[in-house]
C-alpha cells in the first residue's frame, strides 16, 4: 500500500502546489495514518464524505476545495478537520493548482462542453478557451450545458451572439469576463456571477452553471489517474456528495 507521502507526491506531480494562488491552501491539510488503505475523491470534504470514506474502507480523501482554508481561530469537536482526525482520515486538497493543471478542472469542463483546440484564458491558466465544431444558437447551447453538467438549472444573459468560441472557468471566475471579451469569445461559462456582471456585460453570452457542476467534472479524472497510479488500493468518487444549492420552481405560473 502507498504511503500518504507517496500519494501527496503523485498529486503534486499532477498539480504542483507552486501553481496555486498565493492566498490558497493546498497539499496535505490533515495528516493521519501514514499508510493509505483507500482514497475517496470529492469536491468538498463534509461530515457525510468522512463517514462515507470510513464505510468504504478509505482512510484518505482527495478534494478540490481545501478543508482548512482560513486560519483556524477555534477548533470544535464537530468541525470537519476534527472529525477527520477522530476518524483517522487524512485530507489532501488541490484547489487553484488543479484549476490551472493540464487535465484539471478547466480542461475537464471544456471537454464536457465539447470544446476543442483549448488554450488558457489567462496567464495563470485559470480557465480555458475553445471552439465548438460548429456555430449553434444560444438556446441549444444552454440545453447542452444543462445536460452535459447535470445542472438543475442555470442563470444566463443573452449577449445577442450565436455560440462558437467559448471561454470556461470552473467555479467563481466572474473576474475574468474582460479576458473572455478581449480574446474574442462569444460565450463564457462559469459560476457565482454577480447581478452587475449580467447587467453591465455587453457582447458576451454569460452562463452561470453553478459552482458544483462546473467543478465536480474533475473528480472522475482524479479517480481515473489515482486508480492507474495506485492499482493496489481502492479509489472511488463520493456517491453521497451533492450540490449544496437547491432550486425551488413553480410550474404553470
PDB file of C-alpha atoms in Angstrom:
ATOM      1  CA  UNK A   1       0.000   0.000   0.000  1.00  0.00           C
ATOM      2  CA  UNK A   2       1.236   3.521  -0.726  1.00  0.00           C
ATOM      3  CA  UNK A   3       2.175   5.943   2.000  1.00  0.00           C
ATOM      4  CA  UNK A   4       0.468   9.286   2.444  1.00  0.00           C
ATOM      5  CA  UNK A   5       3.713  10.912   1.307  1.00  0.00           C
ATOM      6  CA  UNK A   6       3.656   8.883  -1.924  1.00  0.00           C
ATOM      7  CA  UNK A   7       0.016   9.848  -2.542  1.00  0.00           C
ATOM      8  CA  UNK A   8       0.752  13.524  -1.935  1.00  0.00           C
ATOM      9  CA  UNK A   9       3.847  13.402  -4.153  1.00  0.00           C
ATOM     10  CA  UNK A  10       1.863  11.919  -7.012  1.00  0.00           C
ATOM     11  CA  UNK A  11      -0.830  14.582  -6.684  1.00  0.00           C
ATOM     12  CA  UNK A  12       1.895  17.222  -6.587  1.00  0.00           C
ATOM     13  CA  UNK A  13       3.109  15.906  -9.945  1.00  0.00           C
ATOM     14  CA  UNK A  14      -0.412  16.396 -11.361  1.00  0.00           C
ATOM     15  CA  UNK A  15      -0.987  19.840  -9.891  1.00  0.00           C
ATOM     16  CA  UNK A  16       2.165  21.425  -8.422  1.00  0.00           C
ATOM     17  CA  UNK A  17       1.497  23.478  -5.305  1.00  0.00           C
ATOM     18  CA  UNK A  18       3.643  26.299  -6.697  1.00  0.00           C
ATOM     19  CA  UNK A  19       0.972  26.962  -9.335  1.00  0.00           C
ATOM     20  CA  UNK A  20      -1.679  27.638  -6.682  1.00  0.00           C
ATOM     21  CA  UNK A  21      -2.677  31.233  -5.979  1.00  0.00           C
ATOM     22  CA  UNK A  22      -0.730  32.773  -3.085  1.00  0.00           C
ATOM     23  CA  UNK A  23      -3.891  33.060  -0.950  1.00  0.00           C
ATOM     24  CA  UNK A  24      -4.716  29.368  -1.359  1.00  0.00           C
ATOM     25  CA  UNK A  25      -4.115  26.408   0.970  1.00  0.00           C
ATOM     26  CA  UNK A  26      -3.254  23.151  -0.786  1.00  0.00           C
ATOM     27  CA  UNK A  27      -1.471  19.859  -0.133  1.00  0.00           C
ATOM     28  CA  UNK A  28      -1.791  17.556   2.882  1.00  0.00           C
ATOM     29  CA  UNK A  29      -4.037  19.526   5.227  1.00  0.00           C
ATOM     30  CA  UNK A  30      -4.896  16.724   7.666  1.00  0.00           C
ATOM     31  CA  UNK A  31      -2.241  14.087   8.309  1.00  0.00           C
ATOM     32  CA  UNK A  32      -3.289  10.839   9.989  1.00  0.00           C
ATOM     33  CA  UNK A  33      -2.159   7.284   9.181  1.00  0.00           C
ATOM     34  CA  UNK A  34       0.983   7.077   7.072  1.00  0.00           C
ATOM     35  CA  UNK A  35      -0.241   4.049   5.100  1.00  0.00           C
ATOM     36  CA  UNK A  36      -3.124   4.708   2.697  1.00  0.00           C
ATOM     37  CA  UNK A  37      -5.704   1.910   2.556  1.00  0.00           C
ATOM     38  CA  UNK A  38      -8.017   3.637   0.081  1.00  0.00           C
ATOM     39  CA  UNK A  39      -8.866   7.039  -1.370  1.00  0.00           C
ATOM     40  CA  UNK A  40     -12.228   8.768  -1.713  1.00  0.00           C
ATOM     41  CA  UNK A  41     -12.452  11.703  -4.143  1.00  0.00           C
ATOM     42  CA  UNK A  42     -14.950  14.521  -3.667  1.00  0.00           C
ATOM     43  CA  UNK A  43     -15.307  18.193  -4.486  1.00  0.00           C
ATOM     44  CA  UNK A  44     -15.726  19.018  -0.775  1.00  0.00           C
ATOM     45  CA  UNK A  45     -14.924  17.275   2.478  1.00  0.00           C
ATOM     46  CA  UNK A  46     -18.070  17.188   4.615  1.00  0.00           C
ATOM     47  CA  UNK A  47     -19.166  15.077   7.593  1.00  0.00           C
ATOM     48  CA  UNK A  48     -21.039  12.867   5.127  1.00  0.00           C
ATOM     49  CA  UNK A  49     -17.974  12.254   2.960  1.00  0.00           C
ATOM     50  CA  UNK A  50     -15.844  11.465   6.033  1.00  0.00           C
ATOM     51  CA  UNK A  51     -18.401   8.862   7.147  1.00  0.00           C
ATOM     52  CA  UNK A  52     -18.565   7.520   3.596  1.00  0.00           C
ATOM     53  CA  UNK A  53     -14.782   7.181   3.453  1.00  0.00           C
ATOM     54  CA  UNK A  54     -14.710   5.080   6.591  1.00  0.00           C
ATOM     55  CA  UNK A  55     -17.660   2.973   5.413  1.00  0.00           C
ATOM     56  CA  UNK A  56     -15.902   2.028   2.157  1.00  0.00           C
ATOM     57  CA  UNK A  57     -12.511   1.418   3.769  1.00  0.00           C
ATOM     58  CA  UNK A  58     -10.745   4.625   2.761  1.00  0.00           C
ATOM     59  CA  UNK A  59      -8.505   6.491   5.165  1.00  0.00           C
ATOM     60  CA  UNK A  60      -7.696   9.374   2.826  1.00  0.00           C
ATOM     61  CA  UNK A  61      -9.856  11.903   0.985  1.00  0.00           C
ATOM     62  CA  UNK A  62      -8.661  13.898  -2.005  1.00  0.00           C
ATOM     63  CA  UNK A  63     -10.755  17.017  -2.541  1.00  0.00           C
ATOM     64  CA  UNK A  64     -10.746  20.140  -4.657  1.00  0.00           C
ATOM     65  CA  UNK A  65     -11.886  22.603  -2.015  1.00  0.00           C
ATOM     66  CA  UNK A  66      -9.497  22.936   0.972  1.00  0.00           C
ATOM     67  CA  UNK A  67     -10.899  21.548   4.206  1.00  0.00           C
ATOM     68  CA  UNK A  68      -8.832  24.178   6.041  1.00  0.00           C
ATOM     69  CA  UNK A  69      -8.911  27.429   4.105  1.00  0.00           C
ATOM     70  CA  UNK A  70      -8.597  30.334   6.509  1.00  0.00           C
ATOM     71  CA  UNK A  71      -6.537  30.335   9.731  1.00  0.00           C
ATOM     72  CA  UNK A  72      -8.388  28.436  12.457  1.00  0.00           C
ATOM     73  CA  UNK A  73      -9.160  30.576  15.491  1.00  0.00           C
ATOM     74  CA  UNK A  74     -11.028  27.759  17.222  1.00  0.00           C
ATOM     75  CA  UNK A  75     -11.379  24.025  16.571  1.00  0.00           C
ATOM     76  CA  UNK A  76     -14.584  22.446  17.828  1.00  0.00           C
ATOM     77  CA  UNK A  77     -15.363  18.777  18.190  1.00  0.00           C
ATOM     78  CA  UNK A  78     -17.938  18.826  15.397  1.00  0.00           C
ATOM     79  CA  UNK A  79     -15.745  20.644  12.871  1.00  0.00           C
ATOM     80  CA  UNK A  80     -14.728  18.622   9.826  1.00  0.00           C
ATOM     81  CA  UNK A  81     -10.947  18.778  10.490  1.00  0.00           C
ATOM     82  CA  UNK A  82     -11.551  17.438  13.997  1.00  0.00           C
ATOM     83  CA  UNK A  83     -13.821  14.719  12.609  1.00  0.00           C
ATOM     84  CA  UNK A  84     -11.118  13.696  10.135  1.00  0.00           C
ATOM     85  CA  UNK A  85      -8.570  13.321  12.916  1.00  0.00           C
ATOM     86  CA  UNK A  86     -11.025  11.436  15.122  1.00  0.00           C
ATOM     87  CA  UNK A  87     -11.833   9.015  12.290  1.00  0.00           C
ATOM     88  CA  UNK A  88      -8.203   8.682  11.189  1.00  0.00           C
ATOM     89  CA  UNK A  89      -8.819  10.060   7.687  1.00  0.00           C
ATOM     90  CA  UNK A  90      -6.164  12.181   6.004  1.00  0.00           C
ATOM     91  CA  UNK A  91      -7.044  15.024   3.649  1.00  0.00           C
ATOM     92  CA  UNK A  92      -5.133  16.117   0.550  1.00  0.00           C
ATOM     93  CA  UNK A  93      -6.551  19.136  -1.266  1.00  0.00           C
ATOM     94  CA  UNK A  94      -5.831  20.531  -4.734  1.00  0.00           C
ATOM     95  CA  UNK A  95      -7.568  23.841  -5.389  1.00  0.00           C
ATOM     96  CA  UNK A  96      -6.349  26.597  -7.723  1.00  0.00           C
ATOM     97  CA  UNK A  97      -3.401  24.401  -8.678  1.00  0.00           C
ATOM     98  CA  UNK A  98      -5.921  21.856 -10.026  1.00  0.00           C
ATOM     99  CA  UNK A  99      -7.783  24.659 -11.803  1.00  0.00           C
ATOM    100  CA  UNK A 100      -4.596  25.526 -13.693  1.00  0.00           C
ATOM    101  CA  UNK A 101      -3.302  21.977 -14.208  1.00  0.00           C
ATOM    102  CA  UNK A 102      -3.285  20.190 -17.535  1.00  0.00           C
ATOM    103  CA  UNK A 103      -6.187  17.752 -17.381  1.00  0.00           C
ATOM    104  CA  UNK A 104      -7.528  19.623 -14.354  1.00  0.00           C
ATOM    105  CA  UNK A 105     -10.829  21.358 -13.636  1.00  0.00           C
ATOM    106  CA  UNK A 106     -10.938  23.629 -16.662  1.00  0.00           C
ATOM    107  CA  UNK A 107      -9.722  21.081 -19.192  1.00  0.00           C
ATOM    108  CA  UNK A 108     -12.375  18.647 -17.916  1.00  0.00           C
ATOM    109  CA  UNK A 109     -15.040  21.365 -18.106  1.00  0.00           C
ATOM    110  CA  UNK A 110     -14.056  22.305 -21.661  1.00  0.00           C
ATOM    111  CA  UNK A 111     -14.087  18.660 -22.709  1.00  0.00           C
ATOM    112  CA  UNK A 112     -17.530  18.105 -21.162  1.00  0.00           C
ATOM    113  CA  UNK A 113     -18.897  21.008 -23.189  1.00  0.00           C
ATOM    114  CA  UNK A 114     -17.441  19.701 -26.445  1.00  0.00           C
ATOM    115  CA  UNK A 115     -14.736  22.335 -26.899  1.00  0.00           C
ATOM    116  CA  UNK A 116     -11.601  21.657 -28.925  1.00  0.00           C
ATOM    117  CA  UNK A 117      -8.321  23.485 -29.548  1.00  0.00           C
ATOM    118  CA  UNK A 118      -8.299  24.804 -25.997  1.00  0.00           C
ATOM    119  CA  UNK A 119      -5.893  27.483 -24.785  1.00  0.00           C
ATOM    120  CA  UNK A 120      -5.561  29.163 -21.348  1.00  0.00           C
ATOM    121  CA  UNK A 121      -7.956  32.001 -20.598  1.00  0.00           C
ATOM    122  CA  UNK A 122      -5.343  33.980 -18.664  1.00  0.00           C
ATOM    123  CA  UNK A 123      -1.679  33.982 -17.661  1.00  0.00           C
ATOM    124  CA  UNK A 124      -2.383  31.983 -14.510  1.00  0.00           C
ATOM    125  CA  UNK A 125      -4.029  29.295 -16.696  1.00  0.00           C
ATOM    126  CA  UNK A 126      -7.251  29.615 -14.724  1.00  0.00           C
ATOM    127  CA  UNK A 127      -9.885  28.940 -17.363  1.00  0.00           C
ATOM    128  CA  UNK A 128      -9.802  27.757 -20.957  1.00  0.00           C
ATOM    129  CA  UNK A 129     -10.955  28.965 -24.359  1.00  0.00           C
ATOM    130  CA  UNK A 130     -12.047  26.541 -27.066  1.00  0.00           C
ATOM    131  CA  UNK A 131     -14.375  26.205 -30.024  1.00  0.00           C
ATOM    132  CA  UNK A 132     -17.392  24.098 -30.831  1.00  0.00           C
ATOM    133  CA  UNK A 133     -17.372  22.018 -34.003  1.00  0.00           C
ATOM    134  CA  UNK A 134     -19.913  24.420 -35.471  1.00  0.00           C
ATOM    135  CA  UNK A 135     -21.782  27.581 -34.549  1.00  0.00           C
ATOM    136  CA  UNK A 136     -25.048  26.932 -32.700  1.00  0.00           C
ATOM    137  CA  UNK A 137     -27.859  29.086 -31.244  1.00  0.00           C
ATOM    138  CA  UNK A 138     -27.531  30.088 -27.604  1.00  0.00           C
ATOM    139  CA  UNK A 139     -30.729  28.251 -26.643  1.00  0.00           C
ATOM    140  CA  UNK A 140     -29.321  24.982 -27.954  1.00  0.00           C
ATOM    141  CA  UNK A 141     -26.044  25.524 -26.096  1.00  0.00           C
ATOM    142  CA  UNK A 142     -27.903  26.262 -22.847  1.00  0.00           C
ATOM    143  CA  UNK A 143     -29.673  22.917 -23.215  1.00  0.00           C
ATOM    144  CA  UNK A 144     -26.340  21.193 -23.886  1.00  0.00           C
ATOM    145  CA  UNK A 145     -24.751  22.765 -20.798  1.00  0.00           C
ATOM    146  CA  UNK A 146     -27.568  21.563 -18.541  1.00  0.00           C
ATOM    147  CA  UNK A 147     -27.369  18.042 -19.931  1.00  0.00           C
ATOM    148  CA  UNK A 148     -23.570  17.814 -20.012  1.00  0.00           C
ATOM    149  CA  UNK A 149     -23.035  19.129 -16.472  1.00  0.00           C
ATOM    150  CA  UNK A 150     -26.221  17.676 -14.932  1.00  0.00           C
ATOM    151  CA  UNK A 151     -27.253  21.151 -13.800  1.00  0.00           C
ATOM    152  CA  UNK A 152     -30.554  21.544 -12.001  1.00  0.00           C
ATOM    153  CA  UNK A 153     -30.806  24.962 -13.581  1.00  0.00           C
ATOM    154  CA  UNK A 154     -28.648  27.863 -14.684  1.00  0.00           C
ATOM    155  CA  UNK A 155     -28.635  31.633 -14.960  1.00  0.00           C
ATOM    156  CA  UNK A 156     -27.704  33.384 -18.170  1.00  0.00           C
ATOM    157  CA  UNK A 157     -27.689  36.583 -20.160  1.00  0.00           C
ATOM    158  CA  UNK A 158     -28.184  36.578 -23.895  1.00  0.00           C
ATOM    159  CA  UNK A 159     -25.369  38.631 -25.394  1.00  0.00           C
ATOM    160  CA  UNK A 160     -27.002  38.575 -28.820  1.00  0.00           C
ATOM    161  CA  UNK A 161     -24.486  36.210 -30.397  1.00  0.00           C
ATOM    162  CA  UNK A 162     -24.532  32.572 -31.537  1.00  0.00           C
ATOM    163  CA  UNK A 163     -22.164  30.225 -29.730  1.00  0.00           C
ATOM    164  CA  UNK A 164     -18.864  29.102 -31.237  1.00  0.00           C
ATOM    165  CA  UNK A 165     -15.807  30.455 -29.368  1.00  0.00           C
ATOM    166  CA  UNK A 166     -16.386  29.666 -25.701  1.00  0.00           C
ATOM    167  CA  UNK A 167     -14.483  30.533 -22.520  1.00  0.00           C
ATOM    168  CA  UNK A 168     -14.918  28.385 -19.416  1.00  0.00           C
ATOM    169  CA  UNK A 169     -13.946  28.983 -15.817  1.00  0.00           C
ATOM    170  CA  UNK A 170     -14.815  26.316 -13.256  1.00  0.00           C
ATOM    171  CA  UNK A 171     -16.083  27.860 -10.047  1.00  0.00           C
ATOM    172  CA  UNK A 172     -16.208  31.593  -9.398  1.00  0.00           C
ATOM    173  CA  UNK A 173     -14.438  33.217 -12.344  1.00  0.00           C
ATOM    174  CA  UNK A 174     -16.522  36.317 -12.995  1.00  0.00           C
ATOM    175  CA  UNK A 175     -13.398  38.472 -12.671  1.00  0.00           C
ATOM    176  CA  UNK A 176     -12.203  37.004 -15.982  1.00  0.00           C
ATOM    177  CA  UNK A 177     -15.077  38.350 -18.073  1.00  0.00           C
ATOM    178  CA  UNK A 178     -12.753  41.027 -19.552  1.00  0.00           C
ATOM    179  CA  UNK A 179     -10.303  38.284 -20.571  1.00  0.00           C
ATOM    180  CA  UNK A 180     -13.040  36.401 -22.434  1.00  0.00           C
ATOM    181  CA  UNK A 181     -14.103  39.576 -24.246  1.00  0.00           C
ATOM    182  CA  UNK A 182     -10.538  40.565 -25.091  1.00  0.00           C
ATOM    183  CA  UNK A 183      -9.879  37.166 -26.668  1.00  0.00           C
ATOM    184  CA  UNK A 184     -12.910  37.301 -28.929  1.00  0.00           C
ATOM    185  CA  UNK A 185     -15.168  34.857 -27.117  1.00  0.00           C
ATOM    186  CA  UNK A 186     -18.893  34.969 -27.744  1.00  0.00           C
ATOM    187  CA  UNK A 187     -19.792  32.938 -24.630  1.00  0.00           C
ATOM    188  CA  UNK A 188     -18.442  32.470 -21.095  1.00  0.00           C
ATOM    189  CA  UNK A 189     -19.475  29.543 -18.873  1.00  0.00           C
ATOM    190  CA  UNK A 190     -18.598  29.931 -15.184  1.00  0.00           C
ATOM    191  CA  UNK A 191     -20.417  30.321 -11.840  1.00  0.00           C
ATOM    192  CA  UNK A 192     -21.196  32.623  -8.921  1.00  0.00           C
ATOM    193  CA  UNK A 193     -21.724  35.655 -11.146  1.00  0.00           C
ATOM    194  CA  UNK A 194     -22.965  38.894  -9.574  1.00  0.00           C
ATOM    195  CA  UNK A 195     -26.028  40.809 -10.680  1.00  0.00           C
ATOM    196  CA  UNK A 196     -23.825  43.560 -12.090  1.00  0.00           C
ATOM    197  CA  UNK A 197     -21.923  41.032 -14.175  1.00  0.00           C
ATOM    198  CA  UNK A 198     -25.147  40.273 -16.021  1.00  0.00           C
ATOM    199  CA  UNK A 199     -26.245  43.916 -16.081  1.00  0.00           C
ATOM    200  CA  UNK A 200     -23.047  45.506 -17.348  1.00  0.00           C
ATOM    201  CA  UNK A 201     -21.550  42.930 -19.743  1.00  0.00           C
ATOM    202  CA  UNK A 202     -22.120  43.587 -23.435  1.00  0.00           C
ATOM    203  CA  UNK A 203     -21.453  41.403 -26.466  1.00  0.00           C
ATOM    204  CA  UNK A 204     -20.901  38.209 -24.489  1.00  0.00           C
ATOM    205  CA  UNK A 205     -23.300  35.402 -23.611  1.00  0.00           C
ATOM    206  CA  UNK A 206     -22.910  34.836 -19.856  1.00  0.00           C
ATOM    207  CA  UNK A 207     -23.818  31.454 -18.376  1.00  0.00           C
ATOM    208  CA  UNK A 208     -23.729  30.760 -14.646  1.00  0.00           C
ATOM    209  CA  UNK A 209     -23.968  26.968 -14.499  1.00  0.00           C
ATOM    210  CA  UNK A 210     -23.291  26.660 -10.780  1.00  0.00           C
ATOM    211  CA  UNK A 211     -20.164  26.136  -8.704  1.00  0.00           C
ATOM    212  CA  UNK A 212     -20.612  22.422  -8.088  1.00  0.00           C
ATOM    213  CA  UNK A 213     -21.494  21.414 -11.685  1.00  0.00           C
ATOM    214  CA  UNK A 214     -18.605  23.358 -13.224  1.00  0.00           C
ATOM    215  CA  UNK A 215     -16.010  21.850 -10.869  1.00  0.00           C
ATOM    216  CA  UNK A 216     -17.237  18.376  -9.960  1.00  0.00           C
ATOM    217  CA  UNK A 217     -16.371  17.317 -13.534  1.00  0.00           C
ATOM    218  CA  UNK A 218     -12.746  16.928 -12.427  1.00  0.00           C
ATOM    219  CA  UNK A 219     -13.419  14.242  -9.794  1.00  0.00           C
ATOM    220  CA  UNK A 220     -13.788  11.304 -12.229  1.00  0.00           C
ATOM    221  CA  UNK A 221     -10.498  12.314 -13.862  1.00  0.00           C
ATOM    222  CA  UNK A 222      -8.715  12.378 -10.490  1.00  0.00           C
ATOM    223  CA  UNK A 223     -10.172   8.954  -9.690  1.00  0.00           C
ATOM    224  CA  UNK A 224      -9.001   7.597 -13.044  1.00  0.00           C
ATOM    225  CA  UNK A 225      -5.457   8.864 -12.544  1.00  0.00           C
ATOM    226  CA  UNK A 226      -5.204   7.566  -8.984  1.00  0.00           C
ATOM    227  CA  UNK A 227      -6.550   4.154  -9.968  1.00  0.00           C
ATOM    228  CA  UNK A 228      -3.878   3.919 -12.630  1.00  0.00           C
ATOM    229  CA  UNK A 229      -1.098   5.115 -10.312  1.00  0.00           C
ATOM    230  CA  UNK A 230      -2.127   3.016  -7.293  1.00  0.00           C
ATOM    231  CA  UNK A 231      -3.871  -0.144  -8.558  1.00  0.00           C
ATOM    232  CA  UNK A 232      -3.385  -1.974  -5.246  1.00  0.00           C
ATOM    233  CA  UNK A 233      -5.858   0.219  -3.335  1.00  0.00           C
ATOM    234  CA  UNK A 234      -9.499   1.175  -3.748  1.00  0.00           C
ATOM    235  CA  UNK A 235     -10.047   4.619  -5.256  1.00  0.00           C
ATOM    236  CA  UNK A 236     -13.605   5.867  -5.753  1.00  0.00           C
ATOM    237  CA  UNK A 237     -15.663   9.000  -6.270  1.00  0.00           C
ATOM    238  CA  UNK A 238     -18.025  10.022  -3.496  1.00  0.00           C
ATOM    239  CA  UNK A 239     -21.526   8.696  -4.017  1.00  0.00           C
ATOM    240  CA  UNK A 240     -23.100  10.865  -1.313  1.00  0.00           C
ATOM    241  CA  UNK A 241     -21.752  14.336  -2.059  1.00  0.00           C
ATOM    242  CA  UNK A 242     -24.182  16.528  -3.983  1.00  0.00           C
ATOM    243  CA  UNK A 243     -24.602  20.150  -4.969  1.00  0.00           C
ATOM    244  CA  UNK A 244     -25.351  22.211  -1.863  1.00  0.00           C
ATOM    245  CA  UNK A 245     -27.585  24.542  -3.921  1.00  0.00           C
ATOM    246  CA  UNK A 246     -31.215  23.536  -4.397  1.00  0.00           C
ATOM    247  CA  UNK A 247     -33.834  25.112  -6.644  1.00  0.00           C
ATOM    248  CA  UNK A 248     -37.499  25.788  -5.935  1.00  0.00           C
ATOM    249  CA  UNK A 249     -39.652  26.250  -9.012  1.00  0.00           C
ATOM    250  CA  UNK A 250     -43.398  26.632  -9.508  1.00  0.00           C
ATOM    251  CA  UNK A 251     -44.657  25.163 -12.740  1.00  0.00           C
ATOM    252  CA  UNK A 252     -47.540  26.593 -14.728  1.00  0.00           C
ATOM    253  CA  UNK A 253     -47.402  30.147 -13.397  1.00  0.00           C
TER     254      UNK A 253
END
